[in-house]
């Protein structure tokens, strides 16, 4: 219920930001020009993403301000730093509560992320749908291995952040291109998931042989 409440709060707080015109107006009127504006935008978007701002909004904003290439780079950096902040807060403040009150779920999530952590984080980030905030909260609360999780997250963010940075920069990316890119990312995620499943089955089989 706490997680659901946080998600609902984040949705209400940032719903106006999903309007691209509102984003452009705020950036044009409020953001200083030059390096100071970049620093301010980095701080604002990073903090907002740490509490639920969709990554697509972040990428669009950076693309509008900094162009497609730099926008993609800076939005990926913003999203990764936000992931780290949420992860560290969840590990510090929620891990003990999660383990005590939801011990079975704690060990399930921890067990899921304890092996092939970077690859699993990469797969999750490739999928266009889903909540980064909720994923980071669960990963942090279950004390997921930190470095591989962040690495997989960083690499997995790149494709989608690039697409939305291009949109924010005003470079035409048609609906067909977005759909194809999303399908490709989902297919890659599915193939990698199948690989993990087969790898897990082989590991179990060898383990049973060792036991026998």
PDB file of N, CA, C and O in Angstrom, residues 64-128:
ATOM      1  N   UNK A  64      15.012  18.625 -26.038  1.00  0.00           N
ATOM      2  CA  UNK A  64      14.536  19.970 -26.366  1.00  0.00           C
ATOM      3  C   UNK A  64      15.593  21.022 -26.036  1.00  0.00           C
ATOM      4  O   UNK A  64      15.778  21.995 -26.773  1.00  0.00           O
ATOM      5  N   UNK A  65      16.299  20.825 -24.933  1.00  0.00           N
ATOM      6  CA  UNK A  65      17.280  21.818 -24.470  1.00  0.00           C
ATOM      7  C   UNK A  65      18.638  21.645 -25.136  1.00  0.00           C
ATOM      8  O   UNK A  65      19.255  22.625 -25.568  1.00  0.00           O
ATOM      9  N   UNK A  66      19.112  20.403 -25.233  1.00  0.00           N
ATOM     10  CA  UNK A  66      20.508  20.170 -25.611  1.00  0.00           C
ATOM     11  C   UNK A  66      20.689  19.515 -26.975  1.00  0.00           C
ATOM     12  O   UNK A  66      21.833  19.307 -27.391  1.00  0.00           O
ATOM     13  N   UNK A  67      19.616  19.187 -27.668  1.00  0.00           N
ATOM     14  CA  UNK A  67      19.758  18.519 -28.950  1.00  0.00           C
ATOM     15  C   UNK A  67      19.748  17.013 -28.807  1.00  0.00           C
ATOM     16  O   UNK A  67      19.807  16.484 -27.693  1.00  0.00           O
ATOM     17  N   UNK A  68      19.697  16.288 -29.933  1.00  0.00           N
ATOM     18  CA  UNK A  68      19.503  14.832 -29.874  1.00  0.00           C
ATOM     19  C   UNK A  68      20.653  14.063 -29.239  1.00  0.00           C
ATOM     20  O   UNK A  68      20.425  13.211 -28.381  1.00  0.00           O
ATOM     21  N   UNK A  69      21.895  14.344 -29.644  1.00  0.00           N
ATOM     22  CA  UNK A  69      23.027  13.566 -29.139  1.00  0.00           C
ATOM     23  C   UNK A  69      23.327  13.876 -27.680  1.00  0.00           C
ATOM     24  O   UNK A  69      23.336  12.989 -26.822  1.00  0.00           O
ATOM     25  N   UNK A  70      23.557  15.159 -27.375  1.00  0.00           N
ATOM     26  CA  UNK A  70      23.850  15.554 -26.003  1.00  0.00           C
ATOM     27  C   UNK A  70      22.640  15.306 -25.106  1.00  0.00           C
ATOM     28  O   UNK A  70      22.788  14.933 -23.932  1.00  0.00           O
ATOM     29  N   UNK A  71      21.447  15.495 -25.659  1.00  0.00           N
ATOM     30  CA  UNK A  71      20.232  15.239 -24.891  1.00  0.00           C
ATOM     31  C   UNK A  71      20.108  13.783 -24.484  1.00  0.00           C
ATOM     32  O   UNK A  71      19.720  13.463 -23.359  1.00  0.00           O
ATOM     33  N   UNK A  72      20.443  12.872 -25.421  1.00  0.00           N
ATOM     34  CA  UNK A  72      20.400  11.443 -25.110  1.00  0.00           C
ATOM     35  C   UNK A  72      21.413  11.090 -24.026  1.00  0.00           C
ATOM     36  O   UNK A  72      21.114  10.317 -23.105  1.00  0.00           O
ATOM     37  N   UNK A  73      22.612  11.676 -24.120  1.00  0.00           N
ATOM     38  CA  UNK A  73      23.661  11.389 -23.131  1.00  0.00           C
ATOM     39  C   UNK A  73      23.259  11.901 -21.752  1.00  0.00           C
ATOM     40  O   UNK A  73      23.324  11.182 -20.746  1.00  0.00           O
ATOM     41  N   UNK A  74      22.828  13.180 -21.699  1.00  0.00           N
ATOM     42  CA  UNK A  74      22.509  13.787 -20.409  1.00  0.00           C
ATOM     43  C   UNK A  74      21.259  13.174 -19.779  1.00  0.00           C
ATOM     44  O   UNK A  74      21.173  13.045 -18.555  1.00  0.00           O
ATOM     45  N   UNK A  75      20.281  12.798 -20.602  1.00  0.00           N
ATOM     46  CA  UNK A  75      19.076  12.170 -20.049  1.00  0.00           C
ATOM     47  C   UNK A  75      19.390  10.788 -19.491  1.00  0.00           C
ATOM     48  O   UNK A  75      18.843  10.384 -18.453  1.00  0.00           O
ATOM     49  N   UNK A  76      20.286  10.061 -20.149  1.00  0.00           N
ATOM     50  CA  UNK A  76      20.698   8.754 -19.631  1.00  0.00           C
ATOM     51  C   UNK A  76      21.450   8.916 -18.316  1.00  0.00           C
ATOM     52  O   UNK A  76      21.256   8.135 -17.371  1.00  0.00           O
ATOM     53  N   UNK A  77      22.305   9.944 -18.245  1.00  0.00           N
ATOM     54  CA  UNK A  77      23.025  10.224 -17.003  1.00  0.00           C
ATOM     55  C   UNK A  77      22.038  10.593 -15.890  1.00  0.00           C
ATOM     56  O   UNK A  77      22.141  10.115 -14.756  1.00  0.00           O
ATOM     57  N   UNK A  78      21.068  11.467 -16.210  1.00  0.00           N
ATOM     58  CA  UNK A  78      20.057  11.867 -15.223  1.00  0.00           C
ATOM     59  C   UNK A  78      19.292  10.664 -14.695  1.00  0.00           C
ATOM     60  O   UNK A  78      19.096  10.512 -13.478  1.00  0.00           O
ATOM     61  N   UNK A  79      18.852   9.811 -15.622  1.00  0.00           N
ATOM     62  CA  UNK A  79      18.069   8.639 -15.225  1.00  0.00           C
ATOM     63  C   UNK A  79      18.891   7.676 -14.372  1.00  0.00           C
ATOM     64  O   UNK A  79      18.379   7.085 -13.417  1.00  0.00           O
ATOM     65  N   UNK A  80      20.165   7.524 -14.703  1.00  0.00           N
ATOM     66  CA  UNK A  80      21.017   6.613 -13.947  1.00  0.00           C
ATOM     67  C   UNK A  80      21.290   7.140 -12.540  1.00  0.00           C
ATOM     68  O   UNK A  80      21.253   6.382 -11.556  1.00  0.00           O
ATOM     69  N   UNK A  81      21.568   8.445 -12.428  1.00  0.00           N
ATOM     70  CA  UNK A  81      21.781   9.039 -11.103  1.00  0.00           C
ATOM     71  C   UNK A  81      20.510   8.932 -10.262  1.00  0.00           C
ATOM     72  O   UNK A  81      20.567   8.626  -9.063  1.00  0.00           O
ATOM     73  N   UNK A  82      19.354   9.166 -10.886  1.00  0.00           N
ATOM     74  CA  UNK A  82      18.086   9.027 -10.169  1.00  0.00           C
ATOM     75  C   UNK A  82      17.892   7.596  -9.685  1.00  0.00           C
ATOM     76  O   UNK A  82      17.418   7.368  -8.560  1.00  0.00           O
ATOM     77  N   UNK A  83      18.260   6.636 -10.523  1.00  0.00           N
ATOM     78  CA  UNK A  83      18.188   5.224 -10.124  1.00  0.00           C
ATOM     79  C   UNK A  83      19.047   4.973  -8.893  1.00  0.00           C
ATOM     80  O   UNK A  83      18.618   4.302  -7.950  1.00  0.00           O
ATOM     81  N   UNK A  84      20.252   5.522  -8.894  1.00  0.00           N
ATOM     82  CA  UNK A  84      21.169   5.332  -7.762  1.00  0.00           C
ATOM     83  C   UNK A  84      20.585   5.932  -6.489  1.00  0.00           C
ATOM     84  O   UNK A  84      20.648   5.326  -5.411  1.00  0.00           O
ATOM     85  N   UNK A  85      20.006   7.129  -6.600  1.00  0.00           N
ATOM     86  CA  UNK A  85      19.430   7.787  -5.427  1.00  0.00           C
ATOM     87  C   UNK A  85      18.295   6.957  -4.833  1.00  0.00           C
ATOM     88  O   UNK A  85      18.228   6.743  -3.618  1.00  0.00           O
ATOM     89  N   UNK A  86      17.368   6.508  -5.695  1.00  0.00           N
ATOM     90  CA  UNK A  86      16.247   5.694  -5.222  1.00  0.00           C
ATOM     91  C   UNK A  86      16.741   4.380  -4.644  1.00  0.00           C
ATOM     92  O   UNK A  86      16.247   3.910  -3.603  1.00  0.00           O
ATOM     93  N   UNK A  87      17.721   3.786  -5.302  1.00  0.00           N
ATOM     94  CA  UNK A  87      18.260   2.507  -4.856  1.00  0.00           C
ATOM     95  C   UNK A  87      18.891   2.636  -3.466  1.00  0.00           C
ATOM     96  O   UNK A  87      18.632   1.822  -2.576  1.00  0.00           O
ATOM     97  N   UNK A  88      19.703   3.673  -3.278  1.00  0.00           N
ATOM     98  CA  UNK A  88      20.378   3.869  -1.992  1.00  0.00           C
ATOM     99  C   UNK A  88      19.383   4.181  -0.873  1.00  0.00           C
ATOM    100  O   UNK A  88      19.509   3.663   0.242  1.00  0.00           O
ATOM    101  N   UNK A  89      18.391   5.024  -1.185  1.00  0.00           N
ATOM    102  CA  UNK A  89      17.377   5.336  -0.175  1.00  0.00           C
ATOM    103  C   UNK A  89      16.600   4.089   0.219  1.00  0.00           C
ATOM    104  O   UNK A  89      16.353   3.833   1.409  1.00  0.00           O
ATOM    105  N   UNK A  90      16.221   3.287  -0.774  1.00  0.00           N
ATOM    106  CA  UNK A  90      15.446   2.082  -0.498  1.00  0.00           C
ATOM    107  C   UNK A  90      16.264   1.065   0.298  1.00  0.00           C
ATOM    108  O   UNK A  90      15.751   0.415   1.212  1.00  0.00           O
ATOM    109  N   UNK A  91      17.555   0.925  -0.034  1.00  0.00           N
ATOM    110  CA  UNK A  91      18.431   0.000   0.701  1.00  0.00           C
ATOM    111  C   UNK A  91      18.575   0.425   2.154  1.00  0.00           C
ATOM    112  O   UNK A  91      18.608  -0.396   3.070  1.00  0.00           O
ATOM    113  N   UNK A  92      18.642   1.746   2.364  1.00  0.00           N
ATOM    114  CA  UNK A  92      18.880   2.263   3.706  1.00  0.00           C
ATOM    115  C   UNK A  92      17.605   2.283   4.547  1.00  0.00           C
ATOM    116  O   UNK A  92      17.607   1.863   5.709  1.00  0.00           O
ATOM    117  N   UNK A  93      16.511   2.754   3.953  1.00  0.00           N
ATOM    118  CA  UNK A  93      15.301   3.021   4.732  1.00  0.00           C
ATOM    119  C   UNK A  93      14.272   1.900   4.691  1.00  0.00           C
ATOM    120  O   UNK A  93      13.467   1.767   5.620  1.00  0.00           O
ATOM    121  N   UNK A  94      14.251   1.098   3.624  1.00  0.00           N
ATOM    122  CA  UNK A  94      13.169   0.127   3.457  1.00  0.00           C
ATOM    123  C   UNK A  94      13.596  -1.326   3.553  1.00  0.00           C
ATOM    124  O   UNK A  94      12.743  -2.208   3.693  1.00  0.00           O
ATOM    125  N   UNK A  95      14.902  -1.593   3.453  1.00  0.00           N
ATOM    126  CA  UNK A  95      15.354  -2.986   3.400  1.00  0.00           C
ATOM    127  C   UNK A  95      14.960  -3.767   4.646  1.00  0.00           C
ATOM    128  O   UNK A  95      14.436  -4.894   4.560  1.00  0.00           O
ATOM    129  N   UNK A  96      15.211  -3.192   5.830  1.00  0.00           N
ATOM    130  CA  UNK A  96      14.877  -3.889   7.067  1.00  0.00           C
ATOM    131  C   UNK A  96      13.394  -4.153   7.204  1.00  0.00           C
ATOM    132  O   UNK A  96      12.970  -5.255   7.589  1.00  0.00           O
ATOM    133  N   UNK A  97      12.574  -3.153   6.871  1.00  0.00           N
ATOM    134  CA  UNK A  97      11.122  -3.300   6.939  1.00  0.00           C
ATOM    135  C   UNK A  97      10.637  -4.369   5.960  1.00  0.00           C
ATOM    136  O   UNK A  97       9.813  -5.220   6.306  1.00  0.00           O
ATOM    137  N   UNK A  98      11.159  -4.322   4.730  1.00  0.00           N
ATOM    138  CA  UNK A  98      10.755  -5.274   3.696  1.00  0.00           C
ATOM    139  C   UNK A  98      11.110  -6.702   4.107  1.00  0.00           C
ATOM    140  O   UNK A  98      10.317  -7.632   3.958  1.00  0.00           O
ATOM    141  N   UNK A  99      12.312  -6.879   4.659  1.00  0.00           N
ATOM    142  CA  UNK A  99      12.763  -8.210   5.056  1.00  0.00           C
ATOM    143  C   UNK A  99      11.966  -8.741   6.232  1.00  0.00           C
ATOM    144  O   UNK A  99      11.665  -9.938   6.320  1.00  0.00           O
ATOM    145  N   UNK A 100      11.601  -7.858   7.164  1.00  0.00           N
ATOM    146  CA  UNK A 100      10.871  -8.273   8.358  1.00  0.00           C
ATOM    147  C   UNK A 100       9.412  -8.590   8.065  1.00  0.00           C
ATOM    148  O   UNK A 100       8.879  -9.624   8.485  1.00  0.00           O
ATOM    149  N   UNK A 101       8.765  -7.689   7.315  1.00  0.00           N
ATOM    150  CA  UNK A 101       7.331  -7.824   7.076  1.00  0.00           C
ATOM    151  C   UNK A 101       6.999  -8.713   5.882  1.00  0.00           C
ATOM    152  O   UNK A 101       5.938  -9.317   5.832  1.00  0.00           O
ATOM    153  N   UNK A 102       7.886  -8.774   4.898  1.00  0.00           N
ATOM    154  CA  UNK A 102       7.622  -9.549   3.685  1.00  0.00           C
ATOM    155  C   UNK A 102       8.832 -10.426   3.381  1.00  0.00           C
ATOM    156  O   UNK A 102       9.460 -10.306   2.322  1.00  0.00           O
ATOM    157  N   UNK A 103       9.166 -11.289   4.318  1.00  0.00           N
ATOM    158  CA  UNK A 103      10.394 -12.074   4.226  1.00  0.00           C
ATOM    159  C   UNK A 103      10.430 -12.952   2.976  1.00  0.00           C
ATOM    160  O   UNK A 103      11.466 -13.043   2.301  1.00  0.00           O
ATOM    161  N   UNK A 104       9.317 -13.610   2.669  1.00  0.00           N
ATOM    162  CA  UNK A 104       9.268 -14.484   1.500  1.00  0.00           C
ATOM    163  C   UNK A 104       9.492 -13.683   0.223  1.00  0.00           C
ATOM    164  O   UNK A 104      10.291 -14.072  -0.645  1.00  0.00           O
ATOM    165  N   UNK A 105       8.778 -12.548   0.084  1.00  0.00           N
ATOM    166  CA  UNK A 105       8.932 -11.714  -1.106  1.00  0.00           C
ATOM    167  C   UNK A 105      10.336 -11.132  -1.199  1.00  0.00           C
ATOM    168  O   UNK A 105      10.906 -10.992  -2.290  1.00  0.00           O
ATOM    169  N   UNK A 106      10.890 -10.790  -0.033  1.00  0.00           N
ATOM    170  CA  UNK A 106      12.259 -10.256   0.012  1.00  0.00           C
ATOM    171  C   UNK A 106      13.239 -11.245  -0.609  1.00  0.00           C
ATOM    172  O   UNK A 106      14.063 -10.884  -1.462  1.00  0.00           O
ATOM    173  N   UNK A 107      13.149 -12.493  -0.186  1.00  0.00           N
ATOM    174  CA  UNK A 107      14.085 -13.503  -0.682  1.00  0.00           C
ATOM    175  C   UNK A 107      13.809 -13.844  -2.147  1.00  0.00           C
ATOM    176  O   UNK A 107      14.750 -14.182  -2.892  1.00  0.00           O
ATOM    177  N   UNK A 108      12.557 -13.747  -2.576  1.00  0.00           N
ATOM    178  CA  UNK A 108      12.247 -13.987  -3.989  1.00  0.00           C
ATOM    179  C   UNK A 108      12.889 -12.930  -4.883  1.00  0.00           C
ATOM    180  O   UNK A 108      13.525 -13.244  -5.894  1.00  0.00           O
ATOM    181  N   UNK A 109      12.714 -11.655  -4.523  1.00  0.00           N
ATOM    182  CA  UNK A 109      13.284 -10.570  -5.322  1.00  0.00           C
ATOM    183  C   UNK A 109      14.808 -10.596  -5.251  1.00  0.00           C
ATOM    184  O   UNK A 109      15.505 -10.435  -6.267  1.00  0.00           O
ATOM    185  N   UNK A 110      15.329 -10.807  -4.046  1.00  0.00           N
ATOM    186  CA  UNK A 110      16.789 -10.870  -3.878  1.00  0.00           C
ATOM    187  C   UNK A 110      17.372 -12.028  -4.683  1.00  0.00           C
ATOM    188  O   UNK A 110      18.419 -11.887  -5.335  1.00  0.00           O
ATOM    189  N   UNK A 111      16.676 -13.174  -4.642  1.00  0.00           N
ATOM    190  CA  UNK A 111      17.148 -14.320  -5.405  1.00  0.00           C
ATOM    191  C   UNK A 111      17.107 -14.076  -6.903  1.00  0.00           C
ATOM    192  O   UNK A 111      17.991 -14.518  -7.643  1.00  0.00           O
ATOM    193  N   UNK A 112      16.077 -13.362  -7.356  1.00  0.00           N
ATOM    194  CA  UNK A 112      15.953 -13.065  -8.781  1.00  0.00           C
ATOM    195  C   UNK A 112      17.119 -12.218  -9.262  1.00  0.00           C
ATOM    196  O   UNK A 112      17.700 -12.460 -10.324  1.00  0.00           O
ATOM    197  N   UNK A 113      17.472 -11.182  -8.495  1.00  0.00           N
ATOM    198  CA  UNK A 113      18.509 -10.251  -8.918  1.00  0.00           C
ATOM    199  C   UNK A 113      19.922 -10.665  -8.498  1.00  0.00           C
ATOM    200  O   UNK A 113      20.898 -10.020  -8.900  1.00  0.00           O
ATOM    201  N   UNK A 114      20.052 -11.706  -7.705  1.00  0.00           N
ATOM    202  CA  UNK A 114      21.381 -12.061  -7.192  1.00  0.00           C
ATOM    203  C   UNK A 114      22.282 -12.665  -8.260  1.00  0.00           C
ATOM    204  O   UNK A 114      23.513 -12.599  -8.157  1.00  0.00           O
ATOM    205  N   UNK A 115      21.701 -13.266  -9.314  1.00  0.00           N
ATOM    206  CA  UNK A 115      22.478 -13.844 -10.403  1.00  0.00           C
ATOM    207  C   UNK A 115      22.152 -13.116 -11.706  1.00  0.00           C
ATOM    208  O   UNK A 115      21.002 -12.753 -11.952  1.00  0.00           O
ATOM    209  N   UNK A 116      23.183 -12.924 -12.546  1.00  0.00           N
ATOM    210  CA  UNK A 116      23.013 -12.221 -13.824  1.00  0.00           C
ATOM    211  C   UNK A 116      22.336 -10.869 -13.610  1.00  0.00           C
ATOM    212  O   UNK A 116      21.442 -10.476 -14.378  1.00  0.00           O
ATOM    213  N   UNK A 117      22.758 -10.161 -12.589  1.00  0.00           N
ATOM    214  CA  UNK A 117      22.091  -8.921 -12.198  1.00  0.00           C
ATOM    215  C   UNK A 117      22.110  -7.885 -13.317  1.00  0.00           C
ATOM    216  O   UNK A 117      21.081  -7.280 -13.628  1.00  0.00           O
ATOM    217  N   UNK A 118      23.268  -7.662 -13.920  1.00  0.00           N
ATOM    218  CA  UNK A 118      23.389  -6.648 -14.960  1.00  0.00           C
ATOM    219  C   UNK A 118      22.504  -6.971 -16.160  1.00  0.00           C
ATOM    220  O   UNK A 118      21.831  -6.093 -16.713  1.00  0.00           O
ATOM    221  N   UNK A 119      22.493  -8.227 -16.559  1.00  0.00           N
ATOM    222  CA  UNK A 119      21.691  -8.633 -17.715  1.00  0.00           C
ATOM    223  C   UNK A 119      20.205  -8.481 -17.432  1.00  0.00           C
ATOM    224  O   UNK A 119      19.445  -8.008 -18.287  1.00  0.00           O
ATOM    225  N   UNK A 120      19.778  -8.853 -16.243  1.00  0.00           N
ATOM    226  CA  UNK A 120      18.359  -8.728 -15.898  1.00  0.00           C
ATOM    227  C   UNK A 120      17.934  -7.265 -15.820  1.00  0.00           C
ATOM    228  O   UNK A 120      16.849  -6.901 -16.277  1.00  0.00           O
ATOM    229  N   UNK A 121      18.787  -6.418 -15.239  1.00  0.00           N
ATOM    230  CA  UNK A 121      18.473  -4.988 -15.194  1.00  0.00           C
ATOM    231  C   UNK A 121      18.407  -4.412 -16.608  1.00  0.00           C
ATOM    232  O   UNK A 121      17.529  -3.598 -16.919  1.00  0.00           O
ATOM    233  N   UNK A 122      19.313  -4.852 -17.466  1.00  0.00           N
ATOM    234  CA  UNK A 122      19.324  -4.406 -18.866  1.00  0.00           C
ATOM    235  C   UNK A 122      18.028  -4.792 -19.572  1.00  0.00           C
ATOM    236  O   UNK A 122      17.425  -3.981 -20.290  1.00  0.00           O
ATOM    237  N   UNK A 123      17.585  -6.028 -19.374  1.00  0.00           N
ATOM    238  CA  UNK A 123      16.346  -6.495 -20.008  1.00  0.00           C
ATOM    239  C   UNK A 123      15.153  -5.660 -19.546  1.00  0.00           C
ATOM    240  O   UNK A 123      14.321  -5.226 -20.348  1.00  0.00           O
ATOM    241  N   UNK A 124      15.068  -5.410 -18.246  1.00  0.00           N
ATOM    242  CA  UNK A 124      13.951  -4.647 -17.694  1.00  0.00           C
ATOM    243  C   UNK A 124      13.914  -3.244 -18.273  1.00  0.00           C
ATOM    244  O   UNK A 124      12.849  -2.703 -18.603  1.00  0.00           O
ATOM    245  N   UNK A 125      15.079  -2.607 -18.446  1.00  0.00           N
ATOM    246  CA  UNK A 125      15.130  -1.236 -18.967  1.00  0.00           C
ATOM    247  C   UNK A 125      14.799  -1.165 -20.445  1.00  0.00           C
ATOM    248  O   UNK A 125      14.373  -0.128 -20.940  1.00  0.00           O
ATOM    249  N   UNK A 126      15.007  -2.268 -21.168  1.00  0.00           N
ATOM    250  CA  UNK A 126      14.676  -2.267 -22.594  1.00  0.00           C
ATOM    251  C   UNK A 126      13.173  -2.219 -22.829  1.00  0.00           C
ATOM    252  O   UNK A 126      12.718  -1.684 -23.836  1.00  0.00           O
ATOM    253  N   UNK A 127      12.398  -2.786 -21.918  1.00  0.00           N
ATOM    254  CA  UNK A 127      10.947  -2.849 -22.095  1.00  0.00           C
ATOM    255  C   UNK A 127      10.361  -1.453 -21.913  1.00  0.00           C
ATOM    256  O   UNK A 127      10.557  -0.825 -20.865  1.00  0.00           O
ATOM    257  N   UNK A 128       9.652  -0.910 -22.919  1.00  0.00           N
ATOM    258  CA  UNK A 128       9.149   0.463 -22.838  1.00  0.00           C
ATOM    259  C   UNK A 128       8.174   0.690 -21.685  1.00  0.00           C
ATOM    260  O   UNK A 128       8.142   1.760 -21.091  1.00  0.00           O
TER     261      UNK A 128
END
